[in-house]
PDB file of C-alpha atoms and ligand atoms in Angstrom:
ATOM      1  CA  HIS A   1       0.399   6.319  78.688  1.00  0.00           C
ATOM      2  CA  HIS A   2       0.001   6.047  83.150  1.00  0.00           C
ATOM      3  CA  CYS A   3      -2.496   4.142  84.809  1.00  0.00           C
ATOM      4  CA  TRP A   4      -4.658   4.652  87.589  1.00  0.00           C
ATOM      5  CA  GLY A   5      -4.407   3.268  90.143  1.00  0.00           C
ATOM      6  CA  TYR A   6      -4.166   3.115  93.984  1.00  0.00           C
ATOM      7  CA  GLY A   7      -0.186   4.165  94.210  1.00  0.00           C
ATOM      8  CA  GLU A   8       1.262   7.727  95.041  1.00  0.00           C
ATOM      9  CA  GLU A   9       1.622   9.357  91.429  1.00  0.00           C
ATOM     10  CA  ASN A  10      -1.302   8.014  90.090  1.00  0.00           C
ATOM     11  CA  GLY A  11      -4.175   7.316  93.231  1.00  0.00           C
ATOM     12  CA  PRO A  12      -7.591   8.933  93.829  1.00  0.00           C
ATOM     13  CA  SER A  13      -6.757  12.044  94.290  1.00  0.00           C
ATOM     14  CA  ASP A  14      -4.833  12.076  90.789  1.00  0.00           C
ATOM     15  CA  TRP A  15      -7.895   9.947  88.837  1.00  0.00           C
ATOM     16  CA  TYR A  16      -9.522  13.658  87.713  1.00  0.00           C
ATOM     17  CA  LYS A  17      -6.375  14.890  85.387  1.00  0.00           C
ATOM     18  CA  ASP A  18      -7.543  11.771  83.255  1.00  0.00           C
ATOM     19  CA  TYR A  19     -11.248  10.882  84.110  1.00  0.00           C
ATOM     20  CA  SER A  20     -13.324  14.702  85.234  1.00  0.00           C
ATOM     21  CA  LEU A  21     -16.252  13.178  86.281  1.00  0.00           C
ATOM     22  CA  ALA A  22     -14.305  12.602  89.694  1.00  0.00           C
ATOM     23  CA  ASN A  23     -15.900  15.775  90.606  1.00  0.00           C
ATOM     24  CA  GLY A  24     -19.052  14.901  89.595  1.00  0.00           C
ATOM     25  CA  ASP A  25     -22.461  15.528  90.832  1.00  0.00           C
ATOM     26  CA  ARG A  26     -23.123  11.912  92.040  1.00  0.00           C
ATOM     27  CA  GLN A  27     -19.574  10.146  93.065  1.00  0.00           C
ATOM     28  CA  SER A  28     -19.037   7.143  94.877  1.00  0.00           C
ATOM     29  CA  PRO A  29     -18.296   6.001  97.605  1.00  0.00           C
ATOM     30  CA  ILE A  30     -20.011   8.539 100.359  1.00  0.00           C
ATOM     31  CA  ASP A  31     -19.677   8.629 104.243  1.00  0.00           C
ATOM     32  CA  ILE A  32     -22.677   7.180 105.358  1.00  0.00           C
ATOM     33  CA  GLN A  33     -24.364   9.310 108.134  1.00  0.00           C
ATOM     34  CA  SER A  34     -26.691   7.212 109.520  1.00  0.00           C
ATOM     35  CA  GLU A  35     -28.529  10.051 111.342  1.00  0.00           C
ATOM     36  CA  GLN A  36     -28.904  11.801 108.185  1.00  0.00           C
ATOM     37  CA  THR A  37     -30.540   8.733 105.967  1.00  0.00           C
ATOM     38  CA  VAL A  38     -34.095   8.726 105.409  1.00  0.00           C
ATOM     39  CA  TYR A  39     -36.294   6.074 105.920  1.00  0.00           C
ATOM     40  CA  ASN A  40     -38.170   4.955 102.704  1.00  0.00           C
ATOM     41  CA  SER A  41     -41.285   2.624 103.820  1.00  0.00           C
ATOM     42  CA  SER A  42     -42.194   2.432 100.436  1.00  0.00           C
ATOM     43  CA  LEU A  43     -38.630   0.792  99.724  1.00  0.00           C
ATOM     44  CA  LYS A  44     -39.109  -2.785  98.856  1.00  0.00           C
ATOM     45  CA  PRO A  45     -37.354  -5.397  99.985  1.00  0.00           C
ATOM     46  CA  ILE A  46     -34.333  -6.618  97.582  1.00  0.00           C
ATOM     47  CA  TRP A  47     -35.475  -9.891  96.006  1.00  0.00           C
ATOM     48  CA  VAL A  48     -31.801 -12.139  94.934  1.00  0.00           C
ATOM     49  CA  SER A  49     -31.992 -14.905  92.467  1.00  0.00           C
ATOM     50  CA  TYR A  50     -28.793 -16.244  91.842  1.00  0.00           C
ATOM     51  CA  ASP A  51     -29.434 -19.562  92.657  1.00  0.00           C
ATOM     52  CA  ALA A  52     -29.768 -20.296  88.762  1.00  0.00           C
ATOM     53  CA  CYS A  53     -26.102 -18.786  88.547  1.00  0.00           C
ATOM     54  CA  THR A  54     -23.076 -19.672  85.920  1.00  0.00           C
ATOM     55  CA  SER A  55     -19.509 -18.314  87.449  1.00  0.00           C
ATOM     56  CA  LEU A  56     -17.323 -18.641  84.733  1.00  0.00           C
ATOM     57  CA  SER A  57     -13.729 -17.253  86.410  1.00  0.00           C
ATOM     58  CA  ILE A  58     -11.968 -15.621  88.681  1.00  0.00           C
ATOM     59  CA  CYS A  59      -9.326 -13.203  87.938  1.00  0.00           C
ATOM     60  CA  ASN A  60      -6.957 -10.414  88.713  1.00  0.00           C
ATOM     61  CA  ASN A  61      -7.398  -7.266  86.642  1.00  0.00           C
ATOM     62  CA  GLY A  62      -4.777  -5.689  88.837  1.00  0.00           C
ATOM     63  CA  HIS A  63      -6.951  -3.420  91.080  1.00  0.00           C
ATOM     64  CA  SER A  64      -9.067  -6.019  92.702  1.00  0.00           C
ATOM     65  CA  VAL A  65     -10.129  -9.802  92.276  1.00  0.00           C
ATOM     66  CA  MET A  66     -13.581 -10.259  90.526  1.00  0.00           C
ATOM     67  CA  VAL A  67     -15.715 -13.326  89.733  1.00  0.00           C
ATOM     68  CA  GLU A  68     -17.104 -12.959  86.545  1.00  0.00           C
ATOM     69  CA  TYR A  69     -20.865 -14.664  85.581  1.00  0.00           C
ATOM     70  CA  GLU A  70     -22.541 -15.530  82.286  1.00  0.00           C
ATOM     71  CA  ASP A  71     -24.721 -12.611  81.835  1.00  0.00           C
ATOM     72  CA  CYS A  72     -26.469 -13.753  78.571  1.00  0.00           C
ATOM     73  CA  ASP A  73     -29.780 -14.473  80.411  1.00  0.00           C
ATOM     74  CA  ASP A  74     -31.797 -13.320  83.262  1.00  0.00           C
ATOM     75  CA  LYS A  75     -31.229 -15.860  85.098  1.00  0.00           C
ATOM     76  CA  THR A  76     -29.082 -14.160  88.130  1.00  0.00           C
ATOM     77  CA  VAL A  77     -30.674 -10.997  89.331  1.00  0.00           C
ATOM     78  CA  ILE A  78     -31.179  -8.514  91.691  1.00  0.00           C
ATOM     79  CA  ARG A  79     -34.840  -7.131  91.789  1.00  0.00           C
ATOM     80  CA  GLY A  80     -36.659  -4.997  94.013  1.00  0.00           C
ATOM     81  CA  GLY A  81     -35.407  -2.280  96.454  1.00  0.00           C
ATOM     82  CA  PRO A  82     -35.407   0.995  94.475  1.00  0.00           C
ATOM     83  CA  LEU A  83     -34.861  -0.440  91.102  1.00  0.00           C
ATOM     84  CA  GLU A  84     -37.962  -0.365  88.487  1.00  0.00           C
ATOM     85  CA  PHE A  85     -36.203  -3.779  86.448  1.00  0.00           C
ATOM     86  CA  PRO A  86     -34.266  -6.870  86.929  1.00  0.00           C
ATOM     87  CA  TYR A  87     -30.252  -6.219  86.809  1.00  0.00           C
ATOM     88  CA  ARG A  88     -28.293  -8.999  85.630  1.00  0.00           C
ATOM     89  CA  LEU A  89     -25.390 -10.160  87.762  1.00  0.00           C
ATOM     90  CA  LYS A  90     -21.737  -9.160  85.734  1.00  0.00           C
ATOM     91  CA  GLN A  91     -19.168  -9.690  88.312  1.00  0.00           C
ATOM     92  CA  PHE A  92     -18.401  -8.987  91.775  1.00  0.00           C
ATOM     93  CA  HIS A  93     -15.038  -8.147  93.282  1.00  0.00           C
ATOM     94  CA  PHE A  94     -13.408  -6.519  96.669  1.00  0.00           C
ATOM     95  CA  HIS A  95     -11.503  -4.101  98.048  1.00  0.00           C
ATOM     96  CA  TRP A  96      -9.362  -4.085 100.973  1.00  0.00           C
ATOM     97  CA  GLY A  97      -6.954  -2.285 103.458  1.00  0.00           C
ATOM     98  CA  GLY A  98      -3.098  -2.988 104.665  1.00  0.00           C
ATOM     99  CA  LYS A  99      -4.684  -3.522 107.710  1.00  0.00           C
ATOM    100  CA  ASP A 100      -8.538  -4.022 109.547  1.00  0.00           C
ATOM    101  CA  SER A 101      -8.381   0.079 110.272  1.00  0.00           C
ATOM    102  CA  ARG A 102      -9.121   0.315 106.301  1.00  0.00           C
ATOM    103  CA  GLY A 103      -9.979  -0.713 103.118  1.00  0.00           C
ATOM    104  CA  SER A 104     -13.908  -0.263 103.171  1.00  0.00           C
ATOM    105  CA  GLU A 105     -14.929   1.927 100.256  1.00  0.00           C
ATOM    106  CA  HIS A 106     -17.996   3.494 102.215  1.00  0.00           C
ATOM    107  CA  THR A 107     -18.206   4.284 105.829  1.00  0.00           C
ATOM    108  CA  VAL A 108     -20.788   4.564 108.180  1.00  0.00           C
ATOM    109  CA  ASN A 109     -20.274   7.355 110.608  1.00  0.00           C
ATOM    110  CA  GLY A 110     -16.901   7.780 109.435  1.00  0.00           C
ATOM    111  CA  LYS A 111     -16.611   4.429 110.702  1.00  0.00           C
ATOM    112  CA  SER A 112     -14.322   2.623 107.670  1.00  0.00           C
ATOM    113  CA  TYR A 113     -14.148  -1.559 108.174  1.00  0.00           C
ATOM    114  CA  PRO A 114     -11.647  -3.878 106.860  1.00  0.00           C
ATOM    115  CA  GLY A 115     -12.758  -4.666 102.799  1.00  0.00           C
ATOM    116  CA  GLU A 116     -16.101  -4.166 101.229  1.00  0.00           C
ATOM    117  CA  LEU A 117     -17.664  -7.052  98.513  1.00  0.00           C
ATOM    118  CA  HIS A 118     -19.052  -5.154  95.713  1.00  0.00           C
ATOM    119  CA  LEU A 119     -21.780  -7.446  93.110  1.00  0.00           C
ATOM    120  CA  VAL A 120     -22.199  -5.059  89.687  1.00  0.00           C
ATOM    121  CA  HIS A 121     -25.337  -5.837  87.774  1.00  0.00           C
ATOM    122  CA  TRP A 122     -26.555  -4.602  85.092  1.00  0.00           C
ATOM    123  CA  ASN A 123     -30.193  -3.350  83.295  1.00  0.00           C
ATOM    124  CA  ALA A 124     -30.072  -5.420  80.188  1.00  0.00           C
ATOM    125  CA  ALA A 125     -33.981  -4.795  80.148  1.00  0.00           C
ATOM    126  CA  LYS A 126     -33.585  -1.085  79.042  1.00  0.00           C
ATOM    127  CA  TYR A 127     -30.242  -1.754  77.557  1.00  0.00           C
ATOM    128  CA  LYS A 128     -28.696  -3.782  74.942  1.00  0.00           C
ATOM    129  CA  SER A 129     -24.748  -4.225  77.048  1.00  0.00           C
ATOM    130  CA  PHE A 130     -23.019  -3.872  79.794  1.00  0.00           C
ATOM    131  CA  ASP A 131     -20.859  -1.399  78.261  1.00  0.00           C
ATOM    132  CA  GLU A 132     -23.872   1.008  77.261  1.00  0.00           C
ATOM    133  CA  ALA A 133     -25.093   0.307  80.178  1.00  0.00           C
ATOM    134  CA  ALA A 134     -22.490   1.342  82.146  1.00  0.00           C
ATOM    135  CA  SER A 135     -22.466   5.091  81.369  1.00  0.00           C
ATOM    136  CA  ALA A 136     -26.437   5.327  81.585  1.00  0.00           C
ATOM    137  CA  PRO A 137     -28.205   6.974  84.539  1.00  0.00           C
ATOM    138  CA  ASP A 138     -30.127   3.770  85.752  1.00  0.00           C
ATOM    139  CA  GLY A 139     -27.874   1.250  83.877  1.00  0.00           C
ATOM    140  CA  LEU A 140     -26.093  -0.153  86.986  1.00  0.00           C
ATOM    141  CA  ALA A 141     -26.955  -1.584  90.517  1.00  0.00           C
ATOM    142  CA  VAL A 142     -24.315  -2.951  92.936  1.00  0.00           C
ATOM    143  CA  LEU A 143     -25.318  -4.876  96.437  1.00  0.00           C
ATOM    144  CA  GLY A 144     -22.201  -3.534  98.845  1.00  0.00           C
ATOM    145  CA  VAL A 145     -21.700  -5.512 101.597  1.00  0.00           C
ATOM    146  CA  PHE A 146     -18.912  -4.448 104.304  1.00  0.00           C
ATOM    147  CA  LEU A 147     -16.592  -7.088 105.479  1.00  0.00           C
ATOM    148  CA  GLU A 148     -15.909  -7.549 109.410  1.00  0.00           C
ATOM    149  CA  THR A 149     -13.328  -9.970 110.939  1.00  0.00           C
ATOM    150  CA  GLY A 150     -14.709 -13.079 113.010  1.00  0.00           C
ATOM    151  CA  GLU A 151     -15.451 -16.302 112.241  1.00  0.00           C
ATOM    152  CA  LYS A 152     -14.181 -17.853 109.491  1.00  0.00           C
ATOM    153  CA  HIS A 153     -16.665 -17.425 106.764  1.00  0.00           C
ATOM    154  CA  SER A 154     -17.714 -21.367 104.790  1.00  0.00           C
ATOM    155  CA  VAL A 155     -18.678 -20.278 101.737  1.00  0.00           C
ATOM    156  CA  LEU A 156     -15.915 -17.267 100.787  1.00  0.00           C
ATOM    157  CA  HIS A 157     -13.423 -20.246 101.877  1.00  0.00           C
ATOM    158  CA  ARG A 158     -13.837 -21.392  98.320  1.00  0.00           C
ATOM    159  CA  LEU A 159     -12.559 -17.844  97.140  1.00  0.00           C
ATOM    160  CA  THR A 160     -10.093 -17.250  99.496  1.00  0.00           C
ATOM    161  CA  ASP A 161      -8.328 -20.525  98.984  1.00  0.00           C
ATOM    162  CA  ALA A 162      -7.991 -19.884  95.278  1.00  0.00           C
ATOM    163  CA  LEU A 163      -6.589 -16.496  95.501  1.00  0.00           C
ATOM    164  CA  TYR A 164      -3.364 -18.472  95.185  1.00  0.00           C
ATOM    165  CA  MET A 165      -4.261 -19.168  91.477  1.00  0.00           C
ATOM    166  CA  VAL A 166      -4.206 -15.240  90.699  1.00  0.00           C
ATOM    167  CA  ARG A 167      -1.349 -13.597  92.511  1.00  0.00           C
ATOM    168  CA  PHE A 168      -0.365 -11.640  89.547  1.00  0.00           C
ATOM    169  CA  LYS A 169      -2.030  -9.416  87.232  1.00  0.00           C
ATOM    170  CA  GLU A 170      -3.812 -10.389  84.098  1.00  0.00           C
ATOM    171  CA  THR A 171      -3.941 -14.203  85.973  1.00  0.00           C
ATOM    172  CA  LYS A 172      -7.491 -15.737  85.365  1.00  0.00           C
ATOM    173  CA  ALA A 173      -8.503 -19.210  86.491  1.00  0.00           C
ATOM    174  CA  GLN A 174     -11.951 -21.189  85.956  1.00  0.00           C
ATOM    175  CA  PHE A 175     -13.927 -20.844  89.174  1.00  0.00           C
ATOM    176  CA  LYS A 176     -17.399 -22.364  88.783  1.00  0.00           C
ATOM    177  CA  ASP A 177     -20.539 -23.126  90.586  1.00  0.00           C
ATOM    178  CA  PHE A 178     -20.177 -20.244  92.719  1.00  0.00           C
ATOM    179  CA  ASN A 179     -23.158 -18.939  94.133  1.00  0.00           C
ATOM    180  CA  PRO A 180     -22.366 -15.420  95.452  1.00  0.00           C
ATOM    181  CA  SER A 181     -26.212 -15.449  97.626  1.00  0.00           C
ATOM    182  CA  GLY A 182     -24.095 -17.872 100.184  1.00  0.00           C
ATOM    183  CA  LEU A 183     -22.163 -13.924 100.987  1.00  0.00           C
ATOM    184  CA  LEU A 184     -24.800 -12.288 101.672  1.00  0.00           C
ATOM    185  CA  PRO A 185     -25.959 -11.707 105.346  1.00  0.00           C
ATOM    186  CA  ASP A 186     -29.109 -12.985 106.669  1.00  0.00           C
ATOM    187  CA  CYS A 187     -30.674  -9.501 107.491  1.00  0.00           C
ATOM    188  CA  LEU A 188     -30.816  -7.645 104.213  1.00  0.00           C
ATOM    189  CA  ASP A 189     -31.751  -4.069 105.397  1.00  0.00           C
ATOM    190  CA  TYR A 190     -29.614  -1.538 102.915  1.00  0.00           C
ATOM    191  CA  TRP A 191     -29.108   1.927 102.104  1.00  0.00           C
ATOM    192  CA  THR A 192     -29.985   3.335  98.615  1.00  0.00           C
ATOM    193  CA  TYR A 193     -28.490   6.207  97.172  1.00  0.00           C
ATOM    194  CA  ARG A 194     -27.615   7.733  93.346  1.00  0.00           C
ATOM    195  CA  GLY A 195     -23.863   6.614  93.070  1.00  0.00           C
ATOM    196  CA  SER A 196     -21.023   6.144  90.645  1.00  0.00           C
ATOM    197  CA  LEU A 197     -18.577   3.631  89.751  1.00  0.00           C
ATOM    198  CA  THR A 198     -15.723   3.707  92.536  1.00  0.00           C
ATOM    199  CA  THR A 199     -13.317   3.299  89.514  1.00  0.00           C
ATOM    200  CA  PRO A 200     -12.231   5.353  86.697  1.00  0.00           C
ATOM    201  CA  PRO A 201     -14.133   5.735  84.228  1.00  0.00           C
ATOM    202  CA  LEU A 202     -16.127   6.655  87.441  1.00  0.00           C
ATOM    203  CA  HIS A 203     -19.535   6.568  85.396  1.00  0.00           C
ATOM    204  CA  GLU A 204     -22.337   8.263  87.285  1.00  0.00           C
ATOM    205  CA  SER A 205     -24.191   5.003  86.162  1.00  0.00           C
ATOM    206  CA  VAL A 206     -25.033   3.019  89.636  1.00  0.00           C
ATOM    207  CA  THR A 207     -27.798   3.000  92.113  1.00  0.00           C
ATOM    208  CA  TRP A 208     -26.141   1.576  95.454  1.00  0.00           C
ATOM    209  CA  LEU A 209     -27.543  -0.679  97.708  1.00  0.00           C
ATOM    210  CA  MET A 210     -25.088  -1.091 100.290  1.00  0.00           C
ATOM    211  CA  LEU A 211     -26.519  -3.519 103.491  1.00  0.00           C
ATOM    212  CA  LYS A 212     -26.528  -2.234 106.978  1.00  0.00           C
ATOM    213  CA  GLU A 213     -25.395  -5.914 108.308  1.00  0.00           C
ATOM    214  CA  PRO A 214     -21.267  -7.066 106.774  1.00  0.00           C
ATOM    215  CA  LEU A 215     -20.047 -10.297 105.977  1.00  0.00           C
ATOM    216  CA  TYR A 216     -18.068 -12.031 108.995  1.00  0.00           C
ATOM    217  CA  LEU A 217     -14.464 -13.849 107.705  1.00  0.00           C
ATOM    218  CA  SER A 218     -11.674 -14.287 109.255  1.00  0.00           C
ATOM    219  CA  GLU A 219      -7.927 -12.424 109.736  1.00  0.00           C
ATOM    220  CA  LYS A 220      -6.373 -15.468 108.114  1.00  0.00           C
ATOM    221  CA  GLN A 221      -9.101 -14.809 105.188  1.00  0.00           C
ATOM    222  CA  MET A 222      -8.191 -11.464 105.245  1.00  0.00           C
ATOM    223  CA  GLU A 223      -4.557 -11.823 104.883  1.00  0.00           C
ATOM    224  CA  LYS A 224      -5.593 -14.170 101.701  1.00  0.00           C
ATOM    225  CA  PHE A 225      -6.622 -11.228  99.930  1.00  0.00           C
ATOM    226  CA  ARG A 226      -2.991  -9.139 100.604  1.00  0.00           C
ATOM    227  CA  THR A 227      -1.042 -11.917  99.313  1.00  0.00           C
ATOM    228  CA  LEU A 228      -2.192 -10.733  95.680  1.00  0.00           C
ATOM    229  CA  PHE A 229      -0.186  -8.353  93.668  1.00  0.00           C
ATOM    230  CA  PHE A 230      -1.062  -5.062  91.363  1.00  0.00           C
ATOM    231  CA  SER A 231       1.869  -6.103  88.921  1.00  0.00           C
ATOM    232  CA  GLY A 232       2.195  -8.595  87.252  1.00  0.00           C
ATOM    233  CA  GLU A 233       4.257 -12.261  87.589  1.00  0.00           C
ATOM    234  CA  GLU A 234       7.024 -10.224  84.783  1.00  0.00           C
ATOM    235  CA  GLU A 235       7.398  -7.203  86.739  1.00  0.00           C
ATOM    236  CA  GLY A 236      10.313  -6.705  88.812  1.00  0.00           C
ATOM    237  CA  LEU A 237       8.840  -4.740  91.837  1.00  0.00           C
ATOM    238  CA  ARG A 238       6.149  -6.962  93.432  1.00  0.00           C
ATOM    239  CA  THR A 239       4.060  -4.245  94.780  1.00  0.00           C
ATOM    240  CA  ARG A 240       0.951  -5.783  97.282  1.00  0.00           C
ATOM    241  CA  MET A 241      -2.431  -5.583  96.345  1.00  0.00           C
ATOM    242  CA  MET A 242      -3.528  -3.555  99.451  1.00  0.00           C
ATOM    243  CA  ASP A 243      -5.279  -0.018  99.737  1.00  0.00           C
ATOM    244  CA  ASN A 244      -7.514  -0.504  97.036  1.00  0.00           C
ATOM    245  CA  PHE A 245     -10.207   1.926  98.063  1.00  0.00           C
ATOM    246  CA  ARG A 246     -11.227   5.412  97.106  1.00  0.00           C
ATOM    247  CA  PRO A 247     -12.126   7.522  99.649  1.00  0.00           C
ATOM    248  CA  PRO A 248     -15.443   9.084 100.619  1.00  0.00           C
ATOM    249  CA  GLN A 249     -16.645  11.526  98.213  1.00  0.00           C
ATOM    250  CA  PRO A 250     -19.040  14.620  98.595  1.00  0.00           C
ATOM    251  CA  LEU A 251     -22.620  14.125  99.404  1.00  0.00           C
ATOM    252  CA  LYS A 252     -23.716  17.143  96.911  1.00  0.00           C
ATOM    253  CA  GLY A 253     -26.397  17.193  98.209  1.00  0.00           C
ATOM    254  CA  ARG A 254     -27.886  13.476  97.669  1.00  0.00           C
ATOM    255  CA  THR A 255     -30.351  12.180  99.848  1.00  0.00           C
ATOM    256  CA  VAL A 256     -29.158   8.658 101.350  1.00  0.00           C
ATOM    257  CA  GLU A 257     -32.676   6.459 102.068  1.00  0.00           C
ATOM    258  CA  ALA A 258     -33.006   3.715 104.257  1.00  0.00           C
ATOM    259  CA  SER A 259     -34.735   0.673 104.368  1.00  0.00           C
ATOM    260  CA  PHE A 260     -35.300   0.058 107.849  1.00  0.00           C
ATOM    261  CA  ARG A 261     -35.978   2.253 110.446  1.00  0.00           C
TER     262      ARG A 261
HETATM  263  N1  LIG K 301     -16.279  -0.582  92.408  1.00  0.00           N
HETATM  264  S1  LIG K 301     -16.902  -0.518  91.552  1.00  0.00           S
HETATM  265  O1  LIG K 301     -18.423  -1.339  91.674  1.00  0.00           O
HETATM  266  O2  LIG K 301     -17.953   0.662  90.959  1.00  0.00           O
HETATM  267  C1  LIG K 301     -16.211  -1.139  90.164  1.00  0.00           C
HETATM  268  C2  LIG K 301     -15.425  -1.769  90.190  1.00  0.00           C
HETATM  269  C3  LIG K 301     -14.382  -2.180  88.676  1.00  0.00           C
HETATM  270  C4  LIG K 301     -15.056  -2.693  87.959  1.00  0.00           C
HETATM  271  C5  LIG K 301     -14.442  -2.993  86.941  1.00  0.00           C
HETATM  272  O3  LIG K 301     -14.362  -3.352  85.669  1.00  0.00           O
HETATM  273  O4  LIG K 301     -12.766  -3.484  87.013  1.00  0.00           O
HETATM  274  C6  LIG K 301     -16.215  -2.037  87.943  1.00  0.00           C
HETATM  275  S2  LIG K 301     -17.782  -2.680  86.435  1.00  0.00           S
HETATM  276  O5  LIG K 301     -17.050  -3.870  86.314  1.00  0.00           O
HETATM  277  O6  LIG K 301     -18.656  -1.998  86.231  1.00  0.00           O
HETATM  278  N2  LIG K 301     -16.824  -2.348  84.882  1.00  0.00           N
HETATM  279  C7  LIG K 301     -16.092  -0.596  84.974  1.00  0.00           C
HETATM  280  C8  LIG K 301     -15.053  -0.106  83.877  1.00  0.00           C
HETATM  281  C9  LIG K 301     -16.052  -0.072  82.519  1.00  0.00           C
HETATM  282  C10 LIG K 301     -16.813   0.150  82.030  1.00  0.00           C
HETATM  283  C11 LIG K 301     -17.407   0.431  80.955  1.00  0.00           C
HETATM  284  C12 LIG K 301     -17.433  -0.809  80.197  1.00  0.00           C
HETATM  285  C13 LIG K 301     -16.640  -1.996  80.542  1.00  0.00           C
HETATM  286  C14 LIG K 301     -15.995  -1.541  81.764  1.00  0.00           C
HETATM  287  C15 LIG K 301     -16.891  -1.633  88.819  1.00  0.00           C
HETATM  288 ZN1  LIG K 302     -15.995  -2.367  93.501  1.00  0.00          ZN
END
């Protein structure tokens, strides 16, 4: 069973063969055409409560690098915005390119960023488990932040300095006391729309919250993401982890709302 990936044979244009949702009506990512977005004055601000978070580990799952959180209670949640419930942080991960001209999943007026951060949350108020929420139409909320090269990011530095511990697929290391609110820009203006996971199984269960302001990191920090491998340590062919992004999908009549004018 050849697993999905981002290569020539198993990449985003092949996913529909195993995952029929790939051609669904609310797929992600999308190109955000800012002139077509609708300002909604009744959208509340996003409220992030991560201070009591318990990060557990950092891991390379062969598709991305992610940091996982303890999600057994409501100590690490996102509220507000278009959300009717608090959503619990489960993990965050990244998508990036082989060079700075590509790497993000969402694009803005056709512009790609060098990468994108996704903080994945689930609706524990309504669903008993992440797995159940992950296939429910209002089950997940992903807060997305574009990565842009610039000054070194001091909070992200602890993560980029830990990447050497998870170079290969299925490697994991302890990563405690990491509060991801330090990765968020000052301005939490966002676009929001109803979409999906951007990796198989592509469940159409995500309320997307894309921040307008990027996270700035240095070129050296960007390069550290590109030292990771898709493959396991024992595998002969070592393929560097990069270009692990799905391209924009058809909007199919959806409206993208803006929290700002
Ligand atoms: N780009 S994205 O935010 O859509 C996303 C990417 C990867 C993953 C993941 O699990 O690796 C996830 S996940 O943590 O939501 N898991 C989705 C796969 C899954 C579905 C149901 C149960 C367990 C895992 C989300
Ligand atoms: Zn993602």
